[in-house]
PDB file of C-alpha atoms in Angstrom:
ATOM      1  CA  MET A 459      -6.267 -23.914   8.358  1.00  0.00           C
ATOM      2  CA  ALA A 460      -4.188 -25.345   5.498  1.00  0.00           C
ATOM      3  CA  ILE A 461      -4.803 -23.930   2.018  1.00  0.00           C
ATOM      4  CA  ASP A 462      -3.695 -25.265  -1.376  1.00  0.00           C
ATOM      5  CA  PRO A 463      -1.065 -22.638  -2.371  1.00  0.00           C
ATOM      6  CA  GLY A 464      -1.685 -23.223  -6.095  1.00  0.00           C
ATOM      7  CA  SER A 465      -5.486 -23.059  -5.842  1.00  0.00           C
ATOM      8  CA  PRO A 466      -6.228 -21.060  -2.699  1.00  0.00           C
ATOM      9  CA  GLY A 467      -9.888 -20.207  -3.253  1.00  0.00           C
ATOM     10  CA  ALA A 468     -11.481 -16.882  -4.088  1.00  0.00           C
ATOM     11  CA  SER A 469     -11.699 -15.312  -0.613  1.00  0.00           C
ATOM     12  CA  TYR A 470      -8.065 -16.176   0.223  1.00  0.00           C
ATOM     13  CA  LEU A 471      -6.844 -14.814  -3.099  1.00  0.00           C
ATOM     14  CA  ASP A 472      -8.986 -11.682  -2.722  1.00  0.00           C
ATOM     15  CA  PHE A 473      -7.394 -11.100   0.684  1.00  0.00           C
ATOM     16  CA  TRP A 474      -3.941 -11.216  -0.944  1.00  0.00           C
ATOM     17  CA  ARG A 475      -5.103  -8.624  -3.499  1.00  0.00           C
ATOM     18  CA  GLU A 476      -6.319  -6.144  -0.879  1.00  0.00           C
ATOM     19  CA  ARG A 477      -3.926  -3.453   0.283  1.00  0.00           C
ATOM     20  CA  HIS A 478      -2.337  -4.730   3.505  1.00  0.00           C
ATOM     21  CA  VAL A 479       1.060  -4.275   5.086  1.00  0.00           C
ATOM     22  CA  CYS A 480       2.544  -7.712   5.695  1.00  0.00           C
ATOM     23  CA  THR A 481       5.412  -9.087   7.742  1.00  0.00           C
ATOM     24  CA  LEU A 482       8.352 -11.105   6.487  1.00  0.00           C
ATOM     25  CA  THR A 483      10.201 -13.429   8.833  1.00  0.00           C
ATOM     26  CA  THR A 484      13.727 -14.445   7.821  1.00  0.00           C
ATOM     27  CA  PRO A 485      16.322 -16.364   9.832  1.00  0.00           C
ATOM     28  CA  ARG A 486      19.364 -14.433  10.976  1.00  0.00           C
ATOM     29  CA  PRO A 487      22.722 -16.232  10.641  1.00  0.00           C
ATOM     30  CA  ASP A 488      22.452 -17.191  14.343  1.00  0.00           C
ATOM     31  CA  GLY A 489      19.012 -18.771  13.695  1.00  0.00           C
ATOM     32  CA  THR A 490      16.914 -16.169  15.479  1.00  0.00           C
ATOM     33  CA  PRO A 491      13.931 -14.707  13.592  1.00  0.00           C
ATOM     34  CA  HIS A 492      14.069 -11.263  11.977  1.00  0.00           C
ATOM     35  CA  VAL A 493      10.582  -9.819  11.362  1.00  0.00           C
ATOM     36  CA  VAL A 494       9.956  -6.678   9.296  1.00  0.00           C
ATOM     37  CA  PRO A 495       6.996  -4.986   7.606  1.00  0.00           C
ATOM     38  CA  VAL A 496       6.881  -5.403   3.821  1.00  0.00           C
ATOM     39  CA  GLY A 497       4.624  -5.207   0.791  1.00  0.00           C
ATOM     40  CA  VAL A 498       4.009  -8.632  -0.757  1.00  0.00           C
ATOM     41  CA  THR A 499       2.425  -9.849  -3.958  1.00  0.00           C
ATOM     42  CA  TYR A 500       1.224 -13.406  -4.467  1.00  0.00           C
ATOM     43  CA  ASP A 501       1.011 -15.320  -7.738  1.00  0.00           C
ATOM     44  CA  PRO A 502      -0.757 -18.613  -6.932  1.00  0.00           C
ATOM     45  CA  GLU A 503      -0.430 -19.967 -10.478  1.00  0.00           C
ATOM     46  CA  ALA A 504       3.358 -19.781 -10.199  1.00  0.00           C
ATOM     47  CA  ARG A 505       3.260 -20.427  -6.417  1.00  0.00           C
ATOM     48  CA  VAL A 506       5.461 -17.365  -5.930  1.00  0.00           C
ATOM     49  CA  ALA A 507       5.344 -14.443  -3.497  1.00  0.00           C
ATOM     50  CA  ARG A 508       7.484 -11.391  -4.251  1.00  0.00           C
ATOM     51  CA  ILE A 509       8.909  -8.578  -2.143  1.00  0.00           C
ATOM     52  CA  THR A 510      10.747  -5.566  -3.534  1.00  0.00           C
ATOM     53  CA  THR A 511      13.718  -4.439  -1.452  1.00  0.00           C
ATOM     54  CA  SER A 512      17.315  -3.215  -1.482  1.00  0.00           C
ATOM     55  CA  LYS A 513      20.168  -5.688  -1.688  1.00  0.00           C
ATOM     56  CA  LEU A 514      21.619  -3.792   1.305  1.00  0.00           C
ATOM     57  CA  SER A 515      18.628  -4.533   3.577  1.00  0.00           C
ATOM     58  CA  LYS A 516      18.958  -6.897   6.528  1.00  0.00           C
ATOM     59  CA  LYS A 517      16.253  -9.173   5.094  1.00  0.00           C
ATOM     60  CA  ALA A 518      18.175  -9.527   1.814  1.00  0.00           C
ATOM     61  CA  ARG A 519      21.435 -10.147   3.671  1.00  0.00           C
ATOM     62  CA  ASN A 520      19.745 -12.817   5.823  1.00  0.00           C
ATOM     63  CA  ILE A 521      18.592 -14.637   2.699  1.00  0.00           C
ATOM     64  CA  LEU A 522      22.060 -14.411   1.130  1.00  0.00           C
ATOM     65  CA  ALA A 523      23.640 -15.706   4.341  1.00  0.00           C
ATOM     66  CA  ALA A 524      21.494 -18.838   4.104  1.00  0.00           C
ATOM     67  CA  GLY A 525      23.507 -19.929   1.052  1.00  0.00           C
ATOM     68  CA  PRO A 526      22.638 -20.844  -2.531  1.00  0.00           C
ATOM     69  CA  GLU A 527      19.560 -22.875  -1.542  1.00  0.00           C
ATOM     70  CA  GLY A 528      17.983 -19.765  -0.033  1.00  0.00           C
ATOM     71  CA  ALA A 529      16.252 -19.306   3.299  1.00  0.00           C
ATOM     72  CA  LEU A 530      13.045 -20.735   4.701  1.00  0.00           C
ATOM     73  CA  VAL A 531      10.775 -17.742   5.322  1.00  0.00           C
ATOM     74  CA  ALA A 532       7.183 -16.781   6.047  1.00  0.00           C
ATOM     75  CA  VAL A 533       5.075 -13.778   5.035  1.00  0.00           C
ATOM     76  CA  CYS A 534       1.901 -12.981   6.908  1.00  0.00           C
ATOM     77  CA  GLN A 535      -0.919 -10.460   6.884  1.00  0.00           C
ATOM     78  CA  VAL A 536      -3.713  -9.861   9.386  1.00  0.00           C
ATOM     79  CA  ASP A 537      -6.943  -7.888   9.265  1.00  0.00           C
ATOM     80  CA  GLY A 538      -9.100  -8.451  12.326  1.00  0.00           C
ATOM     81  CA  ARG A 539      -9.981 -12.148  12.398  1.00  0.00           C
ATOM     82  CA  ARG A 540      -8.765 -12.677   8.841  1.00  0.00           C
ATOM     83  CA  TRP A 541      -5.187 -13.799   8.435  1.00  0.00           C
ATOM     84  CA  ALA A 542      -3.023 -15.461   5.815  1.00  0.00           C
ATOM     85  CA  THR A 543       0.502 -16.870   5.841  1.00  0.00           C
ATOM     86  CA  LEU A 544       2.659 -18.051   2.950  1.00  0.00           C
ATOM     87  CA  GLU A 545       5.747 -20.152   3.682  1.00  0.00           C
ATOM     88  CA  GLY A 546       8.545 -21.242   1.403  1.00  0.00           C
ATOM     89  CA  ARG A 547      12.140 -20.877   0.305  1.00  0.00           C
ATOM     90  CA  ALA A 548      13.331 -17.362  -0.546  1.00  0.00           C
ATOM     91  CA  ARG A 549      16.053 -16.396  -2.975  1.00  0.00           C
ATOM     92  CA  LEU A 550      17.159 -13.014  -4.293  1.00  0.00           C
ATOM     93  CA  ARG A 551      16.590 -12.152  -7.946  1.00  0.00           C
ATOM     94  CA  ALA A 552      18.046  -9.103  -9.700  1.00  0.00           C
ATOM     95  CA  ASP A 553      17.276  -9.721 -13.372  1.00  0.00           C
ATOM     96  CA  GLU A 554      15.315  -7.011 -15.168  1.00  0.00           C
ATOM     97  CA  GLU A 555      12.381  -9.254 -16.107  1.00  0.00           C
ATOM     98  CA  THR A 556      11.781 -10.349 -12.496  1.00  0.00           C
ATOM     99  CA  ILE A 557      12.109  -6.787 -11.197  1.00  0.00           C
ATOM    100  CA  ASP A 558       9.670  -5.449 -13.819  1.00  0.00           C
ATOM    101  CA  GLU A 559       7.112  -8.167 -13.024  1.00  0.00           C
ATOM    102  CA  ALA A 560       7.440  -7.579  -9.277  1.00  0.00           C
ATOM    103  CA  LEU A 561       7.005  -3.806  -9.689  1.00  0.00           C
ATOM    104  CA  ARG A 562       3.963  -4.309 -11.941  1.00  0.00           C
ATOM    105  CA  ARG A 563       2.309  -6.552  -9.366  1.00  0.00           C
ATOM    106  CA  TYR A 564       3.268  -4.242  -6.478  1.00  0.00           C
ATOM    107  CA  THR A 565       1.726  -1.266  -8.290  1.00  0.00           C
ATOM    108  CA  ALA A 566      -1.484  -3.213  -8.926  1.00  0.00           C
ATOM    109  CA  ARG A 567      -1.822  -4.215  -5.267  1.00  0.00           C
ATOM    110  CA  TYR A 568      -0.603  -1.102  -3.489  1.00  0.00           C
ATOM    111  CA  GLY A 569      -1.615   1.637  -5.936  1.00  0.00           C
ATOM    112  CA  ARG A 570       1.832   3.183  -6.260  1.00  0.00           C
ATOM    113  CA  THR A 571       5.096   2.414  -7.989  1.00  0.00           C
ATOM    114  CA  PRO A 572       8.256   2.324  -5.879  1.00  0.00           C
ATOM    115  CA  GLY A 573      10.807   4.972  -6.819  1.00  0.00           C
ATOM    116  CA  PRO A 574      14.059   4.201  -8.594  1.00  0.00           C
ATOM    117  CA  ASN A 575      16.558   2.147  -6.623  1.00  0.00           C
ATOM    118  CA  PRO A 576      19.871   1.062  -8.191  1.00  0.00           C
ATOM    119  CA  ASP A 577      20.235  -1.525  -5.395  1.00  0.00           C
ATOM    120  CA  ARG A 578      16.784  -3.071  -5.973  1.00  0.00           C
ATOM    121  CA  VAL A 579      16.412  -6.832  -5.747  1.00  0.00           C
ATOM    122  CA  ILE A 580      13.383  -9.047  -5.507  1.00  0.00           C
ATOM    123  CA  ILE A 581      12.891 -11.544  -2.740  1.00  0.00           C
ATOM    124  CA  GLU A 582      11.173 -14.375  -4.555  1.00  0.00           C
ATOM    125  CA  ILE A 583       9.540 -16.986  -2.347  1.00  0.00           C
ATOM    126  CA  ALA A 584       8.738 -20.390  -3.814  1.00  0.00           C
ATOM    127  CA  VAL A 585       5.555 -20.980  -1.813  1.00  0.00           C
ATOM    128  CA  THR A 586       5.249 -24.481  -0.383  1.00  0.00           C
ATOM    129  CA  ARG A 587       2.592 -23.895   2.272  1.00  0.00           C
ATOM    130  CA  ALA A 588      -0.359 -21.566   2.670  1.00  0.00           C
ATOM    131  CA  LEU A 589      -2.342 -21.145   5.874  1.00  0.00           C
ATOM    132  CA  GLY A 590      -5.084 -18.823   6.915  1.00  0.00           C
ATOM    133  CA  ASN A 591      -8.601 -17.856   7.735  1.00  0.00           C
ATOM    134  CA  ALA A 592      -9.594 -15.411   5.043  1.00  0.00           C
TER     135      ALA A 592
END
């Protein structure tokens, strides 16, 4: 079911605030999908999903390999019959303000703050489509 990504409704937004492991799908340089578990935060007002990672990770390298426009990606979470997917274009961000905001939101959702990482970057997804049954 299609959802308005900027105004998703209370139950959909609540689902994105619950603690769930999600999956991120990025395209490899050869076009095949790379799927990994991640923690995701969703800001519907900004239409942005964020993932904290290392710039050395395969997911970050896949996004870089897509070029300056970024990569088309999807993040998804499932809990029984409830599911939600966010799709959009991902780019890497490494500025302090973006990292601090991503860590604040991650801590609020997952109840812990990631440890220090000098290679930390944020995968920032400009959400263009939301789907789900939550």
